[in-house]
mmCIF file of C-alpha atoms (C1' of nucleotides) in Angstrom:
data_model
loop_
_atom_site.group_PDB
_atom_site.id
_atom_site.type_symbol
_atom_site.label_atom_id
_atom_site.label_comp_id
_atom_site.label_asym_id
_atom_site.label_seq_id
_atom_site.Cartn_x
_atom_site.Cartn_y
_atom_site.Cartn_z
ATOM 1 C CA MET A 69 15.162 11.799 12.953
ATOM 2 C CA PRO A 70 16.415 9.894 9.899
ATOM 3 C CA HIS A 71 19.366 11.276 8.215
ATOM 4 C CA SER A 72 17.660 11.955 4.884
ATOM 5 C CA GLN A 73 14.299 11.516 3.465
ATOM 6 C CA LEU A 74 15.514 8.767 1.237
ATOM 7 C CA HIS A 75 15.961 6.779 4.510
ATOM 8 C CA ALA A 76 12.803 7.987 6.023
ATOM 9 C CA LYS A 77 10.195 5.782 4.267
ATOM 10 C CA GLY A 78 7.664 4.805 6.898
ATOM 11 C CA PHE A 79 8.956 7.226 9.378
ATOM 12 C CA VAL A 80 5.942 9.419 9.627
ATOM 13 C CA GLY A 81 3.547 6.470 9.693
ATOM 14 C CA ALA A 82 5.430 5.037 12.581
ATOM 15 C CA LEU A 83 5.497 8.367 14.365
ATOM 16 C CA ILE A 84 1.786 8.874 14.158
ATOM 17 C CA GLU A 85 1.135 5.353 15.281
ATOM 18 C CA LYS A 86 3.250 5.950 18.388
ATOM 19 C CA LEU A 87 1.621 9.273 19.182
ATOM 20 C CA LEU A 88 -1.874 7.735 19.003
ATOM 21 C CA GLY A 89 -0.755 4.692 20.986
ATOM 22 C CA ALA A 90 -1.256 2.041 18.314
ATOM 23 C CA SER A 91 -0.615 -1.335 19.858
ATOM 24 C CA ALA A 92 -0.464 -3.829 17.010
ATOM 25 C CA THR A 93 2.574 -2.411 15.261
ATOM 26 C CA SER A 94 4.371 -5.092 13.348
ATOM 27 C CA LYS A 95 1.526 -7.602 13.663
ATOM 28 C CA ALA A 96 -0.854 -8.997 11.191
ATOM 29 C CA LEU A 97 -3.767 -7.096 12.888
ATOM 30 C CA PRO A 98 -5.363 -3.678 12.851
ATOM 31 C CA ASP A 99 -3.214 -1.176 14.590
ATOM 32 C CA PHE A 100 -5.910 -0.788 17.310
ATOM 33 C CA PRO A 101 -7.120 -4.372 17.805
ATOM 34 C CA GLU A 102 -9.640 -3.475 20.432
ATOM 35 C CA LEU A 103 -11.268 -1.121 18.313
ATOM 36 C CA GLY A 104 -10.845 -2.962 15.002
ATOM 37 C CA ILE A 105 -9.294 0.243 13.309
ATOM 38 C CA GLU A 106 -6.395 0.441 11.152
ATOM 39 C CA LEU A 107 -4.255 3.670 10.982
ATOM 40 C CA LYS A 108 -3.119 4.773 7.718
ATOM 41 C CA THR A 109 -1.064 7.916 6.947
ATOM 42 C CA ILE A 110 -1.410 8.926 3.334
ATOM 43 C CA PRO A 111 0.779 11.329 1.507
ATOM 44 C CA VAL A 112 -1.049 13.954 -0.332
ATOM 45 C CA ARG A 113 -0.450 16.881 -2.883
ATOM 46 C CA PRO A 114 -1.538 20.474 -2.090
ATOM 47 C CA ASP A 115 -4.869 19.650 -3.769
ATOM 48 C CA GLY A 116 -5.366 16.802 -1.335
ATOM 49 C CA ARG A 117 -4.920 13.925 -3.973
ATOM 50 C CA PRO A 118 -2.688 11.186 -2.786
ATOM 51 C CA ARG A 119 0.928 11.050 -4.165
ATOM 52 C CA GLU A 120 1.280 7.268 -3.666
ATOM 53 C CA SER A 121 -0.478 3.898 -3.534
ATOM 54 C CA THR A 122 -1.157 2.518 -0.147
ATOM 55 C CA PHE A 123 0.325 -0.761 1.232
ATOM 56 C CA VAL A 124 -2.154 -3.080 2.938
ATOM 57 C CA CYS A 125 -0.678 -6.312 3.981
ATOM 58 C CA THR A 126 1.608 -9.011 2.749
ATOM 59 C CA ILE A 127 0.076 -12.051 0.893
ATOM 60 C CA GLU A 128 -1.215 -14.986 2.944
ATOM 61 C CA LEU A 129 0.793 -17.682 1.070
ATOM 62 C CA ALA A 130 -0.281 -20.941 2.574
ATOM 63 C CA ASP A 131 -3.905 -20.353 3.369
ATOM 64 C CA ILE A 132 -5.141 -18.065 0.684
ATOM 65 C CA ALA A 133 -6.306 -20.857 -1.510
ATOM 66 C CA ASP A 134 -9.252 -21.835 0.780
ATOM 67 C CA SER A 135 -9.702 -18.567 2.481
ATOM 68 C CA GLU A 136 -12.715 -16.395 1.671
ATOM 69 C CA TRP A 137 -12.846 -12.670 1.262
ATOM 70 C CA GLU A 138 -14.928 -12.339 4.504
ATOM 71 C CA THR A 139 -11.923 -13.669 6.525
ATOM 72 C CA SER A 140 -9.113 -12.368 4.438
ATOM 73 C CA ARG A 141 -6.310 -10.345 5.853
ATOM 74 C CA VAL A 142 -7.262 -7.468 3.332
ATOM 75 C CA ARG A 143 -10.787 -7.234 4.558
ATOM 76 C CA ASN A 144 -9.632 -7.540 8.147
ATOM 77 C CA LYS A 145 -7.038 -4.761 7.810
ATOM 78 C CA LEU A 146 -9.338 -2.451 5.923
ATOM 79 C CA ALA A 147 -12.669 -3.052 7.741
ATOM 80 C CA GLU A 148 -12.291 0.389 9.457
ATOM 81 C CA VAL A 149 -9.437 2.868 8.786
ATOM 82 C CA LEU A 150 -8.488 6.064 10.268
ATOM 83 C CA TRP A 151 -7.018 7.980 7.337
ATOM 84 C CA VAL A 152 -4.500 10.658 8.226
ATOM 85 C CA PRO A 153 -3.427 12.919 5.364
ATOM 86 C CA ILE A 154 0.183 14.008 5.513
ATOM 87 C CA GLU A 155 1.474 16.881 3.299
ATOM 88 C CA ALA A 156 4.174 15.110 1.392
ATOM 89 C CA ASP A 157 6.061 17.329 -1.212
ATOM 90 C CA PRO A 158 9.444 15.563 -1.217
ATOM 91 C CA ARG A 159 11.038 19.136 -1.378
ATOM 92 C CA THR A 160 9.537 19.808 2.124
ATOM 93 C CA ILE A 161 11.688 18.606 4.981
ATOM 94 C CA LEU A 162 9.980 16.260 7.385
ATOM 95 C CA PRO A 163 9.537 18.610 10.402
ATOM 96 C CA GLU A 164 7.809 21.183 8.244
ATOM 97 C CA ARG A 165 5.183 18.802 6.843
ATOM 98 C CA ARG A 166 1.716 19.422 8.010
ATOM 99 C CA VAL A 167 -0.873 16.841 9.271
ATOM 100 C CA GLY A 168 -4.293 17.011 7.624
ATOM 101 C CA THR A 169 -7.650 16.368 9.014
ATOM 102 C CA PRO A 170 -8.043 12.655 9.976
ATOM 103 C CA PHE A 171 -11.160 10.846 9.175
ATOM 104 C CA LEU A 172 -12.737 7.500 9.881
ATOM 105 C CA TRP A 173 -13.779 5.270 6.998
ATOM 106 C CA LYS A 174 -15.540 1.995 6.758
ATOM 107 C CA LEU A 175 -15.208 -0.685 4.046
ATOM 108 C CA GLU A 176 -18.677 -1.166 3.004
ATOM 109 C CA GLY A 177 -21.105 -0.683 0.050
ATOM 110 C CA ALA A 178 -19.359 -0.046 -3.392
ATOM 111 C CA TRP A 179 -15.978 0.258 -1.647
ATOM 112 C CA GLU A 180 -16.114 -3.303 -0.500
ATOM 113 C CA LYS A 181 -17.690 -4.637 -3.788
ATOM 114 C CA THR A 182 -14.725 -3.216 -5.742
ATOM 115 C CA LEU A 183 -12.062 -4.602 -3.449
ATOM 116 C CA ARG A 184 -13.774 -7.810 -3.184
ATOM 117 C CA ALA A 185 -13.845 -8.503 -7.014
ATOM 118 C CA ASP A 186 -10.104 -7.708 -7.225
ATOM 119 C CA TRP A 187 -9.229 -9.787 -4.323
ATOM 120 C CA GLU A 188 -11.130 -12.926 -5.554
ATOM 121 C CA GLU A 189 -9.457 -12.552 -8.863
ATOM 122 C CA LEU A 190 -6.005 -12.202 -7.365
ATOM 123 C CA ALA A 191 -6.513 -14.668 -4.686
ATOM 124 C CA SER A 192 -7.496 -17.335 -7.103
ATOM 125 C CA LEU A 193 -4.144 -16.919 -8.927
ATOM 126 C CA VAL A 194 -2.193 -17.019 -5.666
ATOM 127 C CA GLY A 195 -4.219 -19.971 -4.415
ATOM 128 C CA ARG A 196 -3.238 -21.920 -7.632
ATOM 129 C CA GLY A 197 0.476 -20.969 -6.920
ATOM 130 C CA GLN A 198 0.685 -18.712 -9.722
ATOM 131 C CA THR A 199 1.979 -15.631 -8.010
ATOM 132 C CA GLU A 200 4.807 -15.272 -10.556
ATOM 133 C CA LEU A 201 2.127 -14.594 -13.178
ATOM 134 C CA ILE A 202 0.776 -11.721 -11.206
ATOM 135 C CA THR A 203 1.757 -8.217 -12.138
ATOM 136 C CA ALA A 204 0.693 -4.816 -10.789
ATOM 137 C CA HIS A 205 -1.279 -4.319 -13.894
ATOM 138 C CA LEU A 206 -4.028 -6.584 -12.424
ATOM 139 C CA GLY A 207 -6.775 -5.115 -10.242
ATOM 140 C CA VAL A 208 -9.127 -2.064 -10.644
ATOM 141 C CA ALA A 209 -8.281 -0.867 -7.119
ATOM 142 C CA LEU A 210 -6.494 -3.554 -5.368
ATOM 143 C CA GLN A 211 -3.082 -4.658 -6.888
ATOM 144 C CA VAL A 212 -0.138 -7.108 -6.039
ATOM 145 C CA ARG A 213 3.340 -5.612 -6.072
ATOM 146 C CA PRO A 214 6.757 -6.582 -4.748
ATOM 147 C CA LYS A 215 7.222 -6.068 -0.913
ATOM 148 C CA ALA A 216 10.731 -7.060 -0.312
ATOM 149 C CA ARG A 217 14.220 -5.713 0.665
ATOM 150 C CA ASP A 218 15.085 -5.946 -3.019
ATOM 151 C CA ALA A 219 14.520 -7.793 -6.209
ATOM 152 C CA SER A 220 16.729 -10.618 -5.012
ATOM 153 C CA ALA A 221 14.715 -11.426 -2.052
ATOM 154 C CA ARG A 222 13.048 -14.800 -1.844
ATOM 155 C CA ARG A 223 10.774 -16.619 0.504
ATOM 156 C CA ARG A 224 9.533 -20.163 0.728
ATOM 157 C CA ALA A 225 6.222 -20.817 -1.171
ATOM 158 C CA PHE A 226 4.264 -23.846 -2.611
ATOM 159 C CA ASP A 227 2.849 -24.271 -5.986
ATOM 160 C CA GLU A 228 -0.587 -25.774 -6.818
ATOM 161 C CA ASP A 229 0.862 -29.379 -6.415
ATOM 162 C CA GLY A 230 2.341 -28.577 -2.968
ATOM 163 C CA VAL A 231 5.882 -28.278 -4.304
ATOM 164 C CA ALA A 232 8.078 -25.838 -2.389
ATOM 165 C CA TYR A 233 9.868 -23.184 -4.447
ATOM 166 C CA ARG A 234 11.309 -19.570 -3.564
ATOM 167 C CA GLU A 235 9.407 -16.579 -4.760
ATOM 168 C CA LEU A 236 9.744 -12.786 -4.577
ATOM 169 C CA PRO A 237 7.673 -11.567 -1.529
ATOM 170 C CA ARG A 238 4.708 -9.564 -2.656
ATOM 171 C CA GLY A 239 1.947 -7.616 -1.002
ATOM 172 C CA PHE A 240 -1.482 -6.063 -1.543
ATOM 173 C CA TYR A 241 -1.611 -2.383 -2.427
ATOM 174 C CA LEU A 242 -4.554 0.108 -2.902
ATOM 175 C CA ARG A 243 -4.191 2.108 -6.106
ATOM 176 C CA SER A 244 -4.205 5.935 -5.603
ATOM 177 C CA SER A 245 -7.232 6.335 -7.719
ATOM 178 C CA PHE A 246 -9.081 4.253 -5.047
ATOM 179 C CA THR A 247 -7.762 6.297 -2.167
ATOM 180 C CA GLU A 248 -8.337 9.523 -4.173
ATOM 181 C CA ALA A 249 -12.078 8.467 -4.405
ATOM 182 C CA ILE A 250 -12.214 7.920 -0.495
ATOM 183 C CA ILE A 251 -10.710 11.321 0.089
ATOM 184 C CA ALA A 252 -12.740 13.077 -2.414
ATOM 185 C CA GLN A 253 -16.006 11.729 -0.748
ATOM 186 C CA GLN A 254 -14.893 12.698 2.661
ATOM 187 C CA PHE A 255 -14.183 16.165 1.683
ATOM 188 C CA GLY A 256 -17.004 16.591 -0.777
ATOM 189 C CA ARG A 257 -14.744 16.978 -3.890
ATOM 190 C CA ARG A 258 -15.127 15.365 -7.308
ATOM 191 C CA THR A 259 -12.123 13.188 -8.230
ATOM 192 C CA ARG A 260 -10.111 14.061 -11.297
ATOM 193 C CA ALA A 261 -11.856 11.275 -13.359
ATOM 194 C CA GLU A 262 -15.284 12.818 -12.523
ATOM 195 C CA THR A 263 -14.096 16.284 -13.176
ATOM 196 C CA SER A 264 -12.945 15.315 -16.611
ATOM 197 C CA ALA A 265 -15.964 13.396 -17.567
ATOM 198 C CA ARG A 266 -18.055 16.393 -16.563
ATOM 199 C CA ARG A 267 -15.886 18.641 -18.619
ATOM 200 C CA THR A 268 -16.429 16.235 -21.568
ATOM 201 C CA ARG A 269 -20.210 16.134 -21.161
ATOM 202 C CA ASN A 270 -20.451 19.874 -21.097
ATOM 203 C CA GLY A 271 -18.294 20.185 -24.135
ATOM 204 C "C1'" DG B 564 2.701 12.634 -14.652
ATOM 205 C "C1'" DG B 565 1.066 8.024 -13.820
ATOM 206 C "C1'" DC B 566 2.293 3.517 -12.925
ATOM 207 C "C1'" DT B 567 5.050 -0.581 -11.802
ATOM 208 C "C1'" DG B 568 8.739 -2.771 -9.909
ATOM 209 C "C1'" DA B 569 12.515 -1.849 -6.722
ATOM 210 C "C1'" DT B 570 13.915 -0.275 -2.402
ATOM 211 C "C1'" DC B 571 14.668 1.600 2.760
ATOM 212 C "C1'" DA B 572 14.047 1.286 8.004
ATOM 213 C "C1'" DT B 573 12.450 -1.223 12.164
ATOM 214 C "C1'" DT B 574 10.793 -4.921 15.001
ATOM 215 C "C1'" DA B 575 10.052 -9.766 16.387
ATOM 216 C "C1'" DT C 202 13.112 -14.362 7.389
ATOM 217 C "C1'" DA C 203 8.833 -11.984 7.506
ATOM 218 C "C1'" DA C 204 5.910 -8.874 9.340
ATOM 219 C "C1'" DT C 205 5.196 -3.775 10.052
ATOM 220 C "C1'" DG C 206 5.687 1.446 8.365
ATOM 221 C "C1'" DA C 207 6.064 3.162 3.338
ATOM 222 C "C1'" DT C 208 8.464 6.102 -0.770
ATOM 223 C "C1'" DC C 209 11.926 5.992 -4.497
ATOM 224 C "C1'" DA C 210 13.197 5.823 -9.494
ATOM 225 C "C1'" DG C 211 12.824 4.988 -14.089
ATOM 226 C "C1'" DC C 212 10.036 3.549 -17.951
ATOM 227 C "C1'" DC C 213 5.999 4.605 -20.749
#
DNA sequence: GGCTGATCATTA
DNA sequence: TAATGATCAGCC
């Protein structure tokens, strides 16, 4: 066990992977390559809403310019996901947190349409070597945020002219509004956005 | 309270 | 260093 919860980021996710026998840990592949299924634990509040966004993968630096959504790492990772909700009140110590009902989810229909639109917008910026212009404000459901040891970390990258430079490593994340909708659909509940819209309509 | 940018652990 | 697993923390 980690010594404190501050140092336990990722511990529960890695634990569940080990328990379920995931084989592609630490690789740019779904956790269960033979099944094409990715395992994601998701921290939830008592009402089932996600507490945090969900990390998807790092950004494909060199090849994103001429890659397509169909073969992107984002789509490959999220094609089919086993979501495992985990009770995640920071005041509850790890051994006392409960595991919710896991469920399988496929990236299809409106889910895919939404992510694809975001990905194409973001990927075109990355492909032009303009990752420094990207902020987490972009993207309806998929966003790009730092993914590094700290703010001083840099990795080798190339701009649109092929000139090497060093940049802050970043990754793709799913906004919690998106995963909230996934969970709401699975368990037959309205999202907060839908509930407030309904309240407004009914005056 | 939500969101963005920063940060922590582990493995290869 | 860069991939994986994520959550923390402070500004709005």
